[in-house]
Amino acid sequence: TYLENFPKRSTLHPYERSLVELTLGDGNYEEVLGKVDTLRKKVVSVAKEHASLCAKSVSKREAEERLTEGIKKVEETFNQKGKAVDDLLNIAKTLRAMPVIDLETPTLCLVGAPNVGKSSLVRVLSTGKPEICNYPFTTRGILMGHIVSNYQHFQVTDTPGLLRRCDEDRNNLEKLTLAVLAHLPTAILYVHDLSGECGTSPSDQFIIYKEIKERFSDHLWLDVVSKCDLLRDSPVVFVTEDVDEDDNELSKYRKLGPDGAIHVSVKNEVGLNELKGRVHEMLSLQMARIQAEKINQEVGEVSI
């Protein structure tokens, strides 16, 4: 049946499951499938009932009358709950329009606050021209590119910017970023903008960074300070900030970013060769990780 073409949510990859929830709302997918299945069963039941009456007819005229009545009853049954079918068709169109991402290819994920320069770096790092991926729950396109290094293929993607707030207050765009990090084989390129241009204060960026670094500490990680051509001798301080409350770590972060961060400027082409080299090293390590995990999984299945 048509319904069998829709997989159960429990059989989806965790990333795909997250996309379904973000796009359709938690539980709506299963609810619509359930309504359509209930409608299908009801229509089949009504049709069988009137088909049986037709078979018991003693004349052609009686059979035709019962057939007409049966068709009318089936149409009435369908019209009562037929909206579920329209809802399912809309779901199908929505799911078909979603970007296709390789769920097993090592992926470089650029993370950071909004407007820190992630998209520009995706363009710089991609071997070819990145594609714009559109998701149903946002009008903002997300860049997805590819990196080819030593005959190995990797994905590189921009992600929506993260703001300083708890998960309960995050919008679907931010939740998409967290889903990418949680469910895809990603290495993280975390982008910091200390120039004051992005609109998020250095102290807020620092707090977001510390939270994400702690949450995804098992990921391979590389820090980048973008727009280094705009950095000044004295650190940027927003009017909402009080530098007197800075501890030593935050004070150092304002000037240089995290320890070991690469300073780059896409505009002036500063630090880009070093960044590309470090990215290729990290993605090769990510590939080795994935291959090792597959081997361990296969060994475990054999031993069972």
Short mmCIF file of C-alpha atoms in Angstrom, two decimals:
data_model
loop_
_atom_site.label_atom_id
_atom_site.label_comp_id
_atom_site.label_asym_id
_atom_site.label_seq_id
_atom_site.Cartn_x
_atom_site.Cartn_y
_atom_site.Cartn_z
CA THR A 1 0.00 0.00 0.00
CA TYR A 2 0.97 3.66 -0.30
CA LEU A 3 1.47 3.81 3.47
CA GLU A 4 4.20 1.19 3.30
CA ASN A 5 6.37 3.70 1.42
CA PHE A 6 6.53 5.80 4.59
CA PRO A 7 9.06 4.32 7.04
CA LYS A 8 8.31 4.11 10.73
CA ARG A 9 10.02 6.90 12.62
CA SER A 10 11.80 4.35 14.79
CA THR A 11 13.57 2.91 11.72
CA LEU A 12 14.93 6.27 10.55
CA HIS A 13 18.51 7.37 11.12
CA PRO A 14 18.60 9.61 14.24
CA TYR A 15 19.49 12.64 12.10
CA GLU A 16 16.58 11.98 9.73
CA ARG A 17 14.31 11.47 12.72
CA SER A 18 15.37 14.87 14.07
CA LEU A 19 14.63 16.52 10.72
CA VAL A 20 11.15 14.98 10.64
CA GLU A 21 10.45 16.29 14.14
CA LEU A 22 11.79 19.77 13.35
CA THR A 23 9.83 19.96 10.10
CA LEU A 24 6.53 18.36 11.04
CA GLY A 25 6.44 18.69 14.82
CA ASP A 26 6.99 15.97 17.38
CA GLY A 27 4.49 13.15 16.85
CA ASN A 28 2.66 14.67 13.86
CA TYR A 29 4.24 12.26 11.38
CA GLU A 30 2.93 9.18 13.21
CA GLU A 31 -0.41 10.84 13.90
CA VAL A 32 -1.10 11.48 10.21
CA LEU A 33 0.03 7.99 9.23
CA GLY A 34 -2.30 6.56 11.88
CA LYS A 35 -5.28 8.59 10.66
CA VAL A 36 -4.74 7.51 7.05
CA ASP A 37 -4.44 3.87 8.07
CA THR A 38 -7.64 4.13 10.13
CA LEU A 39 -9.40 5.70 7.14
CA ARG A 40 -8.12 2.95 4.84
CA LYS A 41 -9.47 0.24 7.14
CA LYS A 42 -12.85 1.98 7.44
CA VAL A 43 -13.21 2.41 3.67
CA VAL A 44 -12.27 -1.24 3.08
CA SER A 45 -14.78 -2.35 5.71
CA VAL A 46 -17.64 -0.30 4.22
CA ALA A 47 -16.77 -1.47 0.70
CA LYS A 48 -16.71 -5.13 1.74
CA GLU A 49 -20.02 -4.79 3.54
CA HIS A 50 -21.80 -3.39 0.48
CA ALA A 51 -20.04 -5.80 -1.87
CA SER A 52 -21.51 -8.61 0.20
CA LEU A 53 -24.99 -7.06 -0.09
CA CYS A 54 -24.56 -6.81 -3.85
CA ALA A 55 -23.61 -10.48 -4.02
CA LYS A 56 -26.81 -11.40 -2.18
CA SER A 57 -29.03 -9.41 -4.51
CA VAL A 58 -31.77 -11.42 -6.27
CA SER A 59 -31.95 -9.18 -9.34
CA LYS A 60 -29.71 -7.03 -11.47
CA ARG A 61 -31.65 -3.92 -10.53
CA GLU A 62 -31.28 -4.63 -6.82
CA ALA A 63 -27.55 -5.24 -7.26
CA GLU A 64 -27.13 -1.94 -9.13
CA GLU A 65 -29.04 -0.04 -6.43
CA ARG A 66 -26.92 -1.58 -3.69
CA LEU A 67 -23.76 -0.83 -5.67
CA THR A 68 -24.78 2.82 -6.03
CA GLU A 69 -25.57 2.99 -2.33
CA GLY A 70 -22.26 1.35 -1.48
CA ILE A 71 -20.25 3.81 -3.59
CA LYS A 72 -22.08 6.66 -1.91
CA LYS A 73 -21.27 5.27 1.56
CA VAL A 74 -17.59 4.83 0.65
CA GLU A 75 -17.45 8.43 -0.61
CA GLU A 76 -19.12 9.70 2.57
CA THR A 77 -16.67 7.74 4.72
CA PHE A 78 -13.71 9.09 2.78
CA ASN A 79 -14.97 12.69 2.81
CA GLN A 80 -15.40 12.59 6.60
CA LYS A 81 -11.71 11.85 7.25
CA GLY A 82 -10.15 12.53 3.84
CA LYS A 83 -8.15 15.52 5.09
CA ALA A 84 -5.66 13.03 6.53
CA VAL A 85 -4.79 11.94 2.98
CA ASP A 86 -4.15 15.56 1.96
CA ASP A 87 -1.96 15.95 5.03
CA LEU A 88 -0.01 12.84 4.08
CA LEU A 89 0.51 14.09 0.52
CA ASN A 90 1.84 17.36 1.90
CA ILE A 91 4.21 15.44 4.17
CA ALA A 92 5.46 13.46 1.18
CA LYS A 93 6.14 16.65 -0.79
CA THR A 94 7.93 18.19 2.19
CA LEU A 95 10.14 15.16 2.82
CA ARG A 96 11.06 14.83 -0.86
CA ALA A 97 12.21 18.46 -0.89
CA MET A 98 14.66 17.95 1.97
CA PRO A 99 18.38 18.08 1.20
CA VAL A 100 20.09 14.71 0.85
CA ILE A 101 23.12 14.33 3.10
CA ASP A 102 25.44 11.33 3.17
CA LEU A 103 24.95 10.03 6.68
CA GLU A 104 28.25 8.13 6.78
CA THR A 105 30.72 10.45 5.02
CA PRO A 106 33.04 12.38 7.38
CA THR A 107 31.70 15.91 7.66
CA LEU A 108 33.39 19.15 8.66
CA CYS A 109 30.79 21.15 10.53
CA LEU A 110 31.33 24.90 10.95
CA VAL A 111 29.79 26.06 14.22
CA GLY A 112 29.54 29.39 16.00
CA ALA A 113 27.32 32.37 16.70
CA PRO A 114 25.37 33.99 13.83
CA ASN A 115 27.30 36.02 11.23
CA VAL A 116 30.79 35.01 12.40
CA GLY A 117 31.90 34.10 8.86
CA LYS A 118 31.05 30.40 8.62
CA SER A 119 29.60 30.59 5.09
CA SER A 120 32.68 32.39 3.74
CA LEU A 121 34.92 29.68 5.16
CA VAL A 122 32.76 26.93 3.64
CA ARG A 123 33.34 28.54 0.23
CA VAL A 124 37.07 28.75 0.87
CA LEU A 125 37.39 25.16 2.06
CA SER A 126 35.17 23.51 -0.56
CA THR A 127 36.86 21.89 -3.52
CA GLY A 128 33.99 23.00 -5.77
CA LYS A 129 31.16 25.48 -5.50
CA PRO A 130 29.00 24.68 -2.43
CA GLU A 131 25.30 23.94 -2.87
CA ILE A 132 22.59 25.82 -1.03
CA CYS A 133 20.47 23.39 0.98
CA ASN A 134 16.96 24.55 1.83
CA TYR A 135 15.03 23.15 4.76
CA PRO A 136 11.24 23.42 5.03
CA PHE A 137 11.33 25.11 8.45
CA THR A 138 13.51 28.05 7.36
CA THR A 139 13.89 30.44 4.45
CA ARG A 140 17.63 30.63 5.11
CA GLY A 141 19.76 28.44 2.84
CA ILE A 142 22.56 26.41 4.40
CA LEU A 143 25.76 25.85 2.44
CA MET A 144 26.93 22.28 1.82
CA GLY A 145 30.20 21.69 0.03
CA HIS A 146 32.68 18.88 -0.60
CA ILE A 147 36.39 18.53 0.09
CA VAL A 148 38.60 16.16 -1.88
CA SER A 149 41.95 15.37 -0.27
CA ASN A 150 44.31 12.48 -1.09
CA TYR A 151 41.53 10.83 -3.15
CA GLN A 152 39.24 10.92 -0.12
CA HIS A 153 35.89 12.69 -0.17
CA PHE A 154 34.48 14.70 2.74
CA GLN A 155 31.49 16.97 3.31
CA VAL A 156 31.71 20.49 4.70
CA THR A 157 28.68 22.37 5.93
CA ASP A 158 27.68 25.66 7.40
CA THR A 159 25.26 25.49 10.33
CA PRO A 160 22.78 28.03 11.72
CA GLY A 161 24.26 30.28 14.39
CA LEU A 162 23.85 29.47 18.06
CA LEU A 163 22.73 32.04 20.61
CA ARG A 164 23.33 32.18 24.33
CA ARG A 165 20.22 30.47 25.71
CA CYS A 166 19.02 27.14 27.05
CA ASP A 167 17.90 24.32 24.75
CA GLU A 168 14.23 24.85 25.62
CA ASP A 169 14.38 28.35 24.12
CA ARG A 170 16.28 27.41 20.95
CA ASN A 171 14.55 27.76 17.59
CA ASN A 172 14.46 25.03 14.95
CA LEU A 173 17.53 26.41 13.21
CA GLU A 174 19.63 26.06 16.34
CA LYS A 175 18.17 22.61 16.96
CA LEU A 176 19.26 21.64 13.43
CA THR A 177 22.84 22.57 14.34
CA LEU A 178 22.71 20.43 17.47
CA ALA A 179 21.19 17.53 15.50
CA VAL A 180 24.03 17.66 12.96
CA LEU A 181 26.63 17.54 15.72
CA ALA A 182 24.83 14.82 17.66
CA HIS A 183 23.97 12.41 14.86
CA LEU A 184 26.41 12.84 11.96
CA PRO A 185 30.10 11.81 11.88
CA THR A 186 31.29 15.38 12.28
CA ALA A 187 34.55 17.08 13.06
CA ILE A 188 33.99 20.60 14.36
CA LEU A 189 35.50 23.80 13.04
CA TYR A 190 34.39 26.36 15.61
CA VAL A 191 34.41 29.94 14.32
CA HIS A 192 34.89 32.95 16.63
CA ASP A 193 34.45 36.59 15.62
CA LEU A 194 36.14 38.96 18.08
CA SER A 195 35.90 42.00 15.79
CA GLY A 196 32.48 43.11 17.02
CA GLU A 197 31.01 42.72 13.51
CA CYS A 198 28.79 39.68 14.08
CA GLY A 199 26.50 41.23 16.69
CA THR A 200 27.20 38.70 19.45
CA SER A 201 29.47 39.94 22.23
CA PRO A 202 32.78 38.15 22.90
CA SER A 203 31.59 37.15 26.37
CA ASP A 204 28.41 35.58 24.98
CA GLN A 205 30.41 33.81 22.27
CA PHE A 206 32.75 32.50 24.95
CA ILE A 207 29.86 31.08 27.00
CA ILE A 208 28.27 29.43 23.95
CA TYR A 209 31.65 28.00 22.95
CA LYS A 210 32.33 26.52 26.39
CA GLU A 211 28.87 24.89 26.44
CA ILE A 212 29.23 23.31 22.99
CA LYS A 213 32.83 22.23 23.64
CA GLU A 214 31.75 20.45 26.82
CA ARG A 215 28.70 18.85 25.19
CA PHE A 216 30.61 17.53 22.18
CA SER A 217 33.99 16.94 23.79
CA ASP A 218 34.34 13.59 22.00
CA HIS A 219 34.49 15.34 18.59
CA LEU A 220 37.66 16.26 16.76
CA TRP A 221 37.92 20.02 17.10
CA LEU A 222 39.63 23.03 15.54
CA ASP A 223 39.17 26.68 16.57
CA VAL A 224 39.33 29.60 14.15
CA VAL A 225 39.21 33.34 14.81
CA SER A 226 37.71 34.90 11.67
CA LYS A 227 37.99 38.44 10.29
CA CYS A 228 41.39 38.88 11.89
CA ASP A 229 42.00 41.89 9.59
CA LEU A 230 39.38 43.75 11.64
CA LEU A 231 40.91 43.03 15.06
CA ARG A 232 42.18 46.04 16.95
CA ASP A 233 44.97 46.48 19.45
CA SER A 234 42.45 46.74 22.28
CA PRO A 235 39.76 44.02 22.61
CA VAL A 236 36.19 44.78 21.58
CA VAL A 237 33.81 45.35 24.49
CA PHE A 238 30.04 45.63 23.98
CA VAL A 239 28.03 48.11 26.04
CA THR A 240 26.23 45.13 27.58
CA GLU A 241 29.51 43.79 28.95
CA ASP A 242 31.50 44.62 32.08
CA VAL A 243 35.16 43.76 31.58
CA ASP A 244 35.80 44.20 35.29
CA GLU A 245 33.95 40.91 35.75
CA ASP A 246 36.17 39.04 33.25
CA ASP A 247 38.26 36.20 34.63
CA ASN A 248 41.70 35.50 33.16
CA GLU A 249 40.35 32.99 30.63
CA LEU A 250 37.74 35.37 29.23
CA SER A 251 40.20 38.28 29.22
CA LYS A 252 42.61 36.21 27.14
CA TYR A 253 39.78 35.03 24.88
CA ARG A 254 38.82 38.61 24.01
CA LYS A 255 42.30 39.22 22.61
CA LEU A 256 43.25 35.93 20.95
CA GLY A 257 40.36 33.49 21.12
CA PRO A 258 40.84 29.96 22.52
CA ASP A 259 44.31 28.48 22.91
CA GLY A 260 45.65 27.24 19.58
CA ALA A 261 43.04 29.05 17.47
CA ILE A 262 44.06 29.85 13.88
CA HIS A 263 43.58 33.51 12.95
CA VAL A 264 42.23 33.91 9.42
CA SER A 265 40.94 36.58 7.09
CA VAL A 266 39.05 35.53 3.97
CA LYS A 267 39.22 39.10 2.68
CA ASN A 268 43.02 39.35 2.96
CA GLU A 269 43.68 35.61 2.51
CA VAL A 270 45.48 35.40 5.84
CA GLY A 271 45.92 31.99 7.48
CA LEU A 272 43.91 30.11 4.85
CA ASN A 273 46.66 27.71 3.76
CA GLU A 274 47.33 26.74 7.37
CA LEU A 275 43.60 26.29 7.94
CA LYS A 276 43.20 24.04 4.89
CA GLY A 277 46.14 21.89 5.99
CA ARG A 278 44.81 21.48 9.51
CA VAL A 279 41.31 20.72 8.19
CA HIS A 280 42.62 17.97 5.90
CA GLU A 281 44.56 16.42 8.80
CA MET A 282 41.48 16.49 11.03
CA LEU A 283 39.20 14.97 8.38
CA SER A 284 41.70 12.17 7.72
CA LEU A 285 41.63 11.39 11.44
CA GLN A 286 37.83 11.48 11.33
CA MET A 287 37.85 8.99 8.45
CA ALA A 288 40.17 6.70 10.44
CA ARG A 289 37.81 6.95 13.42
CA ILE A 290 34.81 5.92 11.33
CA GLN A 291 36.65 2.98 9.80
CA ALA A 292 37.82 1.80 13.23
CA GLU A 293 34.27 2.02 14.58
CA LYS A 294 32.98 -0.05 11.65
CA ILE A 295 35.62 -2.72 12.26
CA ASN A 296 34.79 -2.86 15.97
CA GLN A 297 31.09 -3.12 15.16
CA GLU A 298 31.66 -5.95 12.68
CA VAL A 299 33.86 -7.81 15.18
CA GLY A 300 31.20 -7.39 17.83
CA GLU A 301 28.49 -8.75 15.52
CA VAL A 302 30.63 -11.79 14.65
CA SER A 303 31.31 -12.54 18.31
CA ILE A 304 27.60 -12.41 19.09
#
